[in-house]
Coordinates of C-alpha atoms in Angstrom, one line a residue:
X1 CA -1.4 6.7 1.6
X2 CA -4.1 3.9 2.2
X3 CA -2.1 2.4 5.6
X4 CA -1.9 5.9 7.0
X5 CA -5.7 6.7 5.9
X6 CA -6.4 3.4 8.2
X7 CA -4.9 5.1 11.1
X8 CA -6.4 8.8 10.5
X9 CA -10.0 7.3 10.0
X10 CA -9.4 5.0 13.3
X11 CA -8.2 8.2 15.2
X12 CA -11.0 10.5 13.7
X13 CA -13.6 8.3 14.7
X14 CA -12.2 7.9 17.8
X15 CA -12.3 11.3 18.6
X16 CA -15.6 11.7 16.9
X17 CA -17.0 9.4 19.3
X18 CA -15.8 10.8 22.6
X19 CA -15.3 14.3 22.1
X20 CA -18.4 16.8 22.1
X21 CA -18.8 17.6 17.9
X22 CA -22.3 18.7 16.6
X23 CA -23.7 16.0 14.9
X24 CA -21.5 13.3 16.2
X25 CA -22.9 10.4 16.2
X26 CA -24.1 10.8 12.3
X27 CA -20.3 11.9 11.3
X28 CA -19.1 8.8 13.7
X29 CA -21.1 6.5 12.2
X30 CA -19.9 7.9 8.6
X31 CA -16.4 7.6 9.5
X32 CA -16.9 4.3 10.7
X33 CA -19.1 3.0 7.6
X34 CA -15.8 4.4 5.6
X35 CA -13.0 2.9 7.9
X36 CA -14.7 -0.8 7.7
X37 CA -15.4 -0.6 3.9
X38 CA -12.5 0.6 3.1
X39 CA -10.4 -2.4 5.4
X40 CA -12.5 -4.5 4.0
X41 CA -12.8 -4.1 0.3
X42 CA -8.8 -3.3 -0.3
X43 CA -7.7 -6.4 2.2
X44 CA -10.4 -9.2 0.7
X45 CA -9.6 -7.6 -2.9
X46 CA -6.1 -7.6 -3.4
X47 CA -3.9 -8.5 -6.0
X48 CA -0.2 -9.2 -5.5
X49 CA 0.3 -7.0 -2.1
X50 CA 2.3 -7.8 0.3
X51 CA 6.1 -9.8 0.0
X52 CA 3.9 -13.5 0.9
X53 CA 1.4 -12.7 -1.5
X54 CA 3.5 -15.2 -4.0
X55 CA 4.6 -17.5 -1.5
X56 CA 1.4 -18.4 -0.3
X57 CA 0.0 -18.7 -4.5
X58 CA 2.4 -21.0 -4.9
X59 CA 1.4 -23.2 -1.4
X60 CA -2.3 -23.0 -3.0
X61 CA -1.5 -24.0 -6.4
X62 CA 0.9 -26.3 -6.5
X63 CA -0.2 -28.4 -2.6
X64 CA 3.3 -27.2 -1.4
X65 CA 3.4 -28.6 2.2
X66 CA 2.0 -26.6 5.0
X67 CA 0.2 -26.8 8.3
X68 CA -2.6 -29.4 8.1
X69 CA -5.6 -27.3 8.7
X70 CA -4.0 -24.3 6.0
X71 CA -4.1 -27.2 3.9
X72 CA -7.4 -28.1 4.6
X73 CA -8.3 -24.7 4.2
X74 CA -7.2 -24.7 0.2
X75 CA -8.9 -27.9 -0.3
X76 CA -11.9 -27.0 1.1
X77 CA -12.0 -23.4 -1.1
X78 CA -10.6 -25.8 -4.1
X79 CA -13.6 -27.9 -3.5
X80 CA -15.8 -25.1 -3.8
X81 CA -14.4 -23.6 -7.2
X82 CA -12.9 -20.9 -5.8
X83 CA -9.1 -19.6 -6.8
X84 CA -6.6 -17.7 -5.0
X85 CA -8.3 -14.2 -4.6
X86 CA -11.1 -15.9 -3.1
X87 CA -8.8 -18.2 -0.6
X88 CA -7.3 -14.7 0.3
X89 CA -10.9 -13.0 0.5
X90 CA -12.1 -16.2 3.1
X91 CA -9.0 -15.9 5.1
X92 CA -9.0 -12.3 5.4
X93 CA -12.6 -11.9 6.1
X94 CA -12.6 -14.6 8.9
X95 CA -9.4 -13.7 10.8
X96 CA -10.4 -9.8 10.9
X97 CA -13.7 -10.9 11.9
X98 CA -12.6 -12.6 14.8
X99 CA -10.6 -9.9 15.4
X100 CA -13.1 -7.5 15.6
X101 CA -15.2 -9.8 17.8
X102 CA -12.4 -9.8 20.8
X103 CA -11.7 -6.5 20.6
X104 CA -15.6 -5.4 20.7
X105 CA -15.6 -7.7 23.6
X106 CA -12.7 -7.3 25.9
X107 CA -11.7 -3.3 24.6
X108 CA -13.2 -0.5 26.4
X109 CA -16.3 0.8 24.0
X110 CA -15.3 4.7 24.1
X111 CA -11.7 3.5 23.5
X112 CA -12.1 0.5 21.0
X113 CA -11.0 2.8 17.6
X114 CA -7.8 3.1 19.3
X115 CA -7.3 -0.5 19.6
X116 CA -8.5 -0.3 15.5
X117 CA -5.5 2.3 15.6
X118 CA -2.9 0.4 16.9
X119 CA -3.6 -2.3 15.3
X120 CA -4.0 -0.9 11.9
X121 CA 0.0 0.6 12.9
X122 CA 1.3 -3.2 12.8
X123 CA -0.9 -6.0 13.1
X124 CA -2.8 -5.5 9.8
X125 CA -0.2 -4.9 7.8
X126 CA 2.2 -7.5 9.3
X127 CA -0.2 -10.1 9.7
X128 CA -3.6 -9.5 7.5
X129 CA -1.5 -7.8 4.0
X130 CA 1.5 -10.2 4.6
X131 CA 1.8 -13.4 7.0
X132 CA -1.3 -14.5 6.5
X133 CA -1.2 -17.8 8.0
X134 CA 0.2 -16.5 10.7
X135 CA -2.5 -13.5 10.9
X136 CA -5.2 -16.3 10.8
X137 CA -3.3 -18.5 14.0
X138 CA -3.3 -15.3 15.6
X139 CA -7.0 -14.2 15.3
X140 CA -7.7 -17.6 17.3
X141 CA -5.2 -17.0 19.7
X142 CA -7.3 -14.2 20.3
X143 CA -10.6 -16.0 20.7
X144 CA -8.5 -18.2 23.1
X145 CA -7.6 -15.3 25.3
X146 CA -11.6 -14.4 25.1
X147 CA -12.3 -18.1 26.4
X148 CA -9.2 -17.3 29.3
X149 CA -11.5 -14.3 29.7
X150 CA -14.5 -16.2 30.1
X151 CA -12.8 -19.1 32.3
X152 CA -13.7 -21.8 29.5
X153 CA -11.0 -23.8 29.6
X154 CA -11.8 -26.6 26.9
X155 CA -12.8 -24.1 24.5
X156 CA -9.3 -22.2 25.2
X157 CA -7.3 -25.8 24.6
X158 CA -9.7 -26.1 21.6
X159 CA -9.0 -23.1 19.8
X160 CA -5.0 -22.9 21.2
X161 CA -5.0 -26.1 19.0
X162 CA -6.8 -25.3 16.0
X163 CA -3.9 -22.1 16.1
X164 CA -1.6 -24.5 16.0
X165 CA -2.3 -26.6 13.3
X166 CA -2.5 -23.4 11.2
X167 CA 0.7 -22.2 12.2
X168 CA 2.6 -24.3 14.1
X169 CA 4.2 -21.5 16.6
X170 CA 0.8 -21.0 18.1
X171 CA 1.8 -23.9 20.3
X172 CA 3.8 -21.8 22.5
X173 CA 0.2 -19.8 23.6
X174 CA -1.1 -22.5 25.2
X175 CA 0.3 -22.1 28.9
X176 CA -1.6 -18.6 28.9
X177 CA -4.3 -20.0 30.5
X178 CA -2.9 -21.8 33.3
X179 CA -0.1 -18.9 34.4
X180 CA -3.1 -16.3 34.3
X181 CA -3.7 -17.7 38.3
X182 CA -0.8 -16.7 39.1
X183 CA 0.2 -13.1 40.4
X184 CA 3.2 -11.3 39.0
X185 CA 5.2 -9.2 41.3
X186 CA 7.5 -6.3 39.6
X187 CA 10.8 -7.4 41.4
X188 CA 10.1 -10.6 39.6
X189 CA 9.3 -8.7 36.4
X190 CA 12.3 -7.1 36.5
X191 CA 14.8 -10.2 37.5
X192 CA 13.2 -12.5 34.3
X193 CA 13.8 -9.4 31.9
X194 CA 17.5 -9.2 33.2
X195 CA 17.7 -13.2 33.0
X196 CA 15.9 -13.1 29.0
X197 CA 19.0 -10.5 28.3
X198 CA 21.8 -12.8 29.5
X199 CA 20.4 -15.7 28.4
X200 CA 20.1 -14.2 24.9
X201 CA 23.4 -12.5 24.9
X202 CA 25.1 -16.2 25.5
X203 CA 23.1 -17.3 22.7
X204 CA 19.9 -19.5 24.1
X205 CA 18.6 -19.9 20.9
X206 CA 21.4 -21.9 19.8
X207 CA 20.4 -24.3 22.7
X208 CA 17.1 -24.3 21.9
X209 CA 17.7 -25.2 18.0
X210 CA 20.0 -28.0 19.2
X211 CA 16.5 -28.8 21.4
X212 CA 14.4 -28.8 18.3
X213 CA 16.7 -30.8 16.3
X214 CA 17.0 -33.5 18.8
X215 CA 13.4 -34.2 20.2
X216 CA 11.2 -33.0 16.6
X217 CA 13.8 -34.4 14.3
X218 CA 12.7 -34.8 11.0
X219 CA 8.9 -33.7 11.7
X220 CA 7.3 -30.7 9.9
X221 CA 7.4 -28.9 13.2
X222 CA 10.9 -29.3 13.9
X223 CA 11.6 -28.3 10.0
X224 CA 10.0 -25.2 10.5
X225 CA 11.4 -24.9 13.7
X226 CA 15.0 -25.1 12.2
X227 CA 14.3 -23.1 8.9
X228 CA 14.2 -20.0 10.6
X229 CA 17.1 -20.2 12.4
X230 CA 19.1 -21.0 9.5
X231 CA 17.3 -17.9 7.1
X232 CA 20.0 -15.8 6.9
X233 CA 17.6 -12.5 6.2
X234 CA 16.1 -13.8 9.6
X235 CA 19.2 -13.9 11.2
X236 CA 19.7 -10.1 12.8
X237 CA 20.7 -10.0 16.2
X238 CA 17.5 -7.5 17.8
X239 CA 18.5 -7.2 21.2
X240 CA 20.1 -3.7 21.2
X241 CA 17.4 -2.2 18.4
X242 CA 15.4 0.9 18.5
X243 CA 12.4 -2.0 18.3
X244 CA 13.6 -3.1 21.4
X245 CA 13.1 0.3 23.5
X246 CA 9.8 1.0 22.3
X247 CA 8.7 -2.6 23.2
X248 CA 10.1 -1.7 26.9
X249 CA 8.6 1.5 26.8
X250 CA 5.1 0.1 26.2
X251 CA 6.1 -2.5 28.8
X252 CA 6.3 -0.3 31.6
X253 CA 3.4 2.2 30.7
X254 CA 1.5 -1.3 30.7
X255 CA 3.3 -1.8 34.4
X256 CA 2.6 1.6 35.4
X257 CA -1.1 1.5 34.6
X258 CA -2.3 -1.9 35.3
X259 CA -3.9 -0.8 38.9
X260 CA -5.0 2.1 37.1
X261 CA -7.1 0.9 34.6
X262 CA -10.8 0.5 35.7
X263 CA -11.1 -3.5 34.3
X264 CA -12.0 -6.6 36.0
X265 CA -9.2 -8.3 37.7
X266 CA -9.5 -11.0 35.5
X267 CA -8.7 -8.8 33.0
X268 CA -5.9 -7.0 34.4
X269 CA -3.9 -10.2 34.9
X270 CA -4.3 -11.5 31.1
X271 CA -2.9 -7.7 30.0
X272 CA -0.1 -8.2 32.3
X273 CA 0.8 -11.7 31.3
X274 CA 0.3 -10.7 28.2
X275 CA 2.6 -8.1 28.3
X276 CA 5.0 -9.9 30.2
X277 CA 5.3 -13.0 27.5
X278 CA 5.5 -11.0 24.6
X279 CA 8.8 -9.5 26.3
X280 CA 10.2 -12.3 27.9
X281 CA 9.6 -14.1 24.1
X282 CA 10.9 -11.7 22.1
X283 CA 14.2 -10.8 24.8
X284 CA 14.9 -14.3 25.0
X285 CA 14.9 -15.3 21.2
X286 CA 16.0 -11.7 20.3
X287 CA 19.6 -13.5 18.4
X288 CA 17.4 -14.0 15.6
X289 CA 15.1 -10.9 14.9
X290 CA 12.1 -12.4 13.0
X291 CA 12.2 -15.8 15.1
X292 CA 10.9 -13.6 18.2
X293 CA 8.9 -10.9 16.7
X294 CA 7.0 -13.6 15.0
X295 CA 6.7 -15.7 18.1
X296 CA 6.0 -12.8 20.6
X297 CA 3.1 -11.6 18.4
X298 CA 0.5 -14.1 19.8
X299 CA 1.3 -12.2 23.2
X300 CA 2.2 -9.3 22.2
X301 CA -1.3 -8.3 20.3
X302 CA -3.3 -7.9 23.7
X303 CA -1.6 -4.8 24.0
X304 CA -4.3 -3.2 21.7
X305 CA -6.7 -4.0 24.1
X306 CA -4.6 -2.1 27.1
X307 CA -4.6 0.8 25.0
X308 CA -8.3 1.2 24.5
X309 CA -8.3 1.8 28.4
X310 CA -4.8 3.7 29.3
X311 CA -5.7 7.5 28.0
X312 CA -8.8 7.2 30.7
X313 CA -6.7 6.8 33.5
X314 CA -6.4 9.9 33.6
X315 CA -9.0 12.7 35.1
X316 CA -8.0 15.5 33.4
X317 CA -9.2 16.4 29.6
X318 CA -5.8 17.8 28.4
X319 CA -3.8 14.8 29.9
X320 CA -6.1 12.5 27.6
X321 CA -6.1 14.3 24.6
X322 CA -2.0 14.5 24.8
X323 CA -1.7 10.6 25.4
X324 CA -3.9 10.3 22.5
X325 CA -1.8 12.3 20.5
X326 CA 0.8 10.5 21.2
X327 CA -0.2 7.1 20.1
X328 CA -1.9 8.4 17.0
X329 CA 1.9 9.9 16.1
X330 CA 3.5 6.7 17.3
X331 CA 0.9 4.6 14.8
X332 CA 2.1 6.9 12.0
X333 CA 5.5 6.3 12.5
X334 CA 4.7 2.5 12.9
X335 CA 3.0 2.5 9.6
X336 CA 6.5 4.8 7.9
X337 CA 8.7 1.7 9.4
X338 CA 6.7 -0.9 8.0
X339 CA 6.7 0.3 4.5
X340 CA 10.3 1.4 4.9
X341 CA 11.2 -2.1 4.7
X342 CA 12.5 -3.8 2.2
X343 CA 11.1 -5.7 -0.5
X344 CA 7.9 -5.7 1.7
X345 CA 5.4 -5.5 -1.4
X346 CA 3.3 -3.6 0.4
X347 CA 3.2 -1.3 -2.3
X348 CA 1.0 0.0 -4.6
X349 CA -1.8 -1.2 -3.5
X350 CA -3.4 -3.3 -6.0
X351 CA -7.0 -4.9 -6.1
X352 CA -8.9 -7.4 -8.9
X353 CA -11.2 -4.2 -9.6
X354 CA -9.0 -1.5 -9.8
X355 CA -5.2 -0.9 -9.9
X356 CA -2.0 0.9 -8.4
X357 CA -4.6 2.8 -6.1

């Protein structure tokens, strides 16, 4: 029940928030104080949850090698006494936190508990309660696209870097900033799709493994690189999947209402590239399933932001409410997939204080 409870408290206080209720702000402000605590005390307490929860023990314990700033990372929590709960505590703390600190920024303020929504759907429990590493590379991927936002450029490269040297697919975010001047057209759109689906159906990926092989040899990168590719759990073919049509489906809503949306134009374009990568990623690495979900989540993320503006388009009350409906019933059955998984170790949820909760 706790991943569902994520998304009913995100939804409640949404509505909470915008909706005329007696007393509002003091029950908002209570739902709220009980979303965050409860995020925050269950993911920084945990205690064998999620199917990298050993994996990453292991890494800690024993120096495995890793990405050099993880690495540096365990030392530095080593140096200060602290075990693995507390590693896991640190990590989680700091890449919600930065997180939270995009989305309070770039989100729209009466729609930013349905970003929390959304995200709680997937993100968290893909990427905060499993792939940590990756969750971490991800949350300053997210400051980067703040600093895009912001026209910073060094502090983008900056933080595009540190990403990487956490998790070493970060790298492929870094031409974000520089496509961002460019305008997408939807004939365009709609020819690199079709391209990203032939190219994958003839089997790209092989190409690019022979690529990776080749020019990172024997390098950590390339290792990692290759290891995927040759995980045979990893190794499902995605391009025909139910996964696939509802990534398409929030595609073109995103398409539909980017000149909608009442943003800055600056913002517009990094939703739309956004968008647009996390597609053209995941369609053109699709021969192995969890090679392009994982690399198309960098992109794919900023979708949360879109949503926290989308039900607004529209004027009328009853057209809102039945969008938000809808994206509160597609979080739930986001959440059911997820644990439907297997061997996901996602549950029960187990903490240091209390267990099997």
């Amino acid at each position: 029940m706790y991943y569902y409870t994520l998304v009913v408290l995100a939804y409640a206080t949404f509505l909470l928030d915008n909706f005329n209720v007696r007393n509002k702000e003091k029950y908002s402000c209570l739902f709220a104080y009980v979303f965050f605590s409860v995020i925050f005390f269950i993911s920084s307490f945990r205690y064998e949850v999620g199917s990298d929860y050993p994996g990453y023990k292991e890494i800690f314990e024993y120096d495995d090698p890793i990405e050099p700033l993880f690495a540096l990372l365990i030392k530095a929590v080593k140096y200060i006494g602290g075990n693995y709960e507390v590693f896991v505590a640190i990590i989680f703390i700091f890449s919600f936190g930065l997180k939270l600190f995009v989305f309070r920024k770039l989100a729209f303020r009466k729609g930013f508990y349905l970003s929390m929504m959304l995200f709680c759907s997937f993100y968290y429990i893909a990427y905060e309660m499993n792939a940590i590493r990756q969750g971490l590379a991800m949350s300053l991927t997210l400051l980067a696209v703040y600093y895009a936002y912001m026209r910073k450029k060094i502090k983008y490269i900056t933080v595009c870097l540190l990403a990487s040297f956490i998790h070493y697919t970060a790298f492929c975010f870094i031409p974000f900033y520089p496509l961002l001047n460019i305008k997408l057209k939807k004939i365009h759109i709609v020819g690199i799709c079709l391209l990203c689906v032939l190219l994958s159906m003839n089997q790209i990926f092989n190409i690019f493994m022979d690529m990776a092989s080749m020019y990172l040899g024997d390098s950590a990168m390339g290792d990692r690189i290759l290891a995927y590719g040759e995980n045979g759990d990893a190794s499902s073919n995605v391009l025909f999947s139910s996964g696939t049509l509802r990534r398409l489906f929030f595609f073109g809503l995103i398409i539909y209402s980017i000149d909608k949306i009442e943003v800055t134009e600056r913002l517009k374009q990094i939703i739309l590239w956004g968008a647009f990568l996390s597609i053209v990623t995941y369609l053109l690495f699709s021969q192995i399933g969890y090679f392009s979900i994982r690399l198309s989540a960098y992109y794919r993320i900023i979708e949360c932001i879109w949503l926290s503006y989308f039900p607004f388009i529209f004027k009328n009350h009853r057209s809102q409410m039945i969008v938000i409906a809808f994206f509160f019933l597609y979080s739930i059955l986001q959440v059911s997939s997820a644990l439907m998984l297997e061997d996901n170790g996602l549950l029960p949820i187990r903490t240091i204080v209390f267990e099997d909760l």
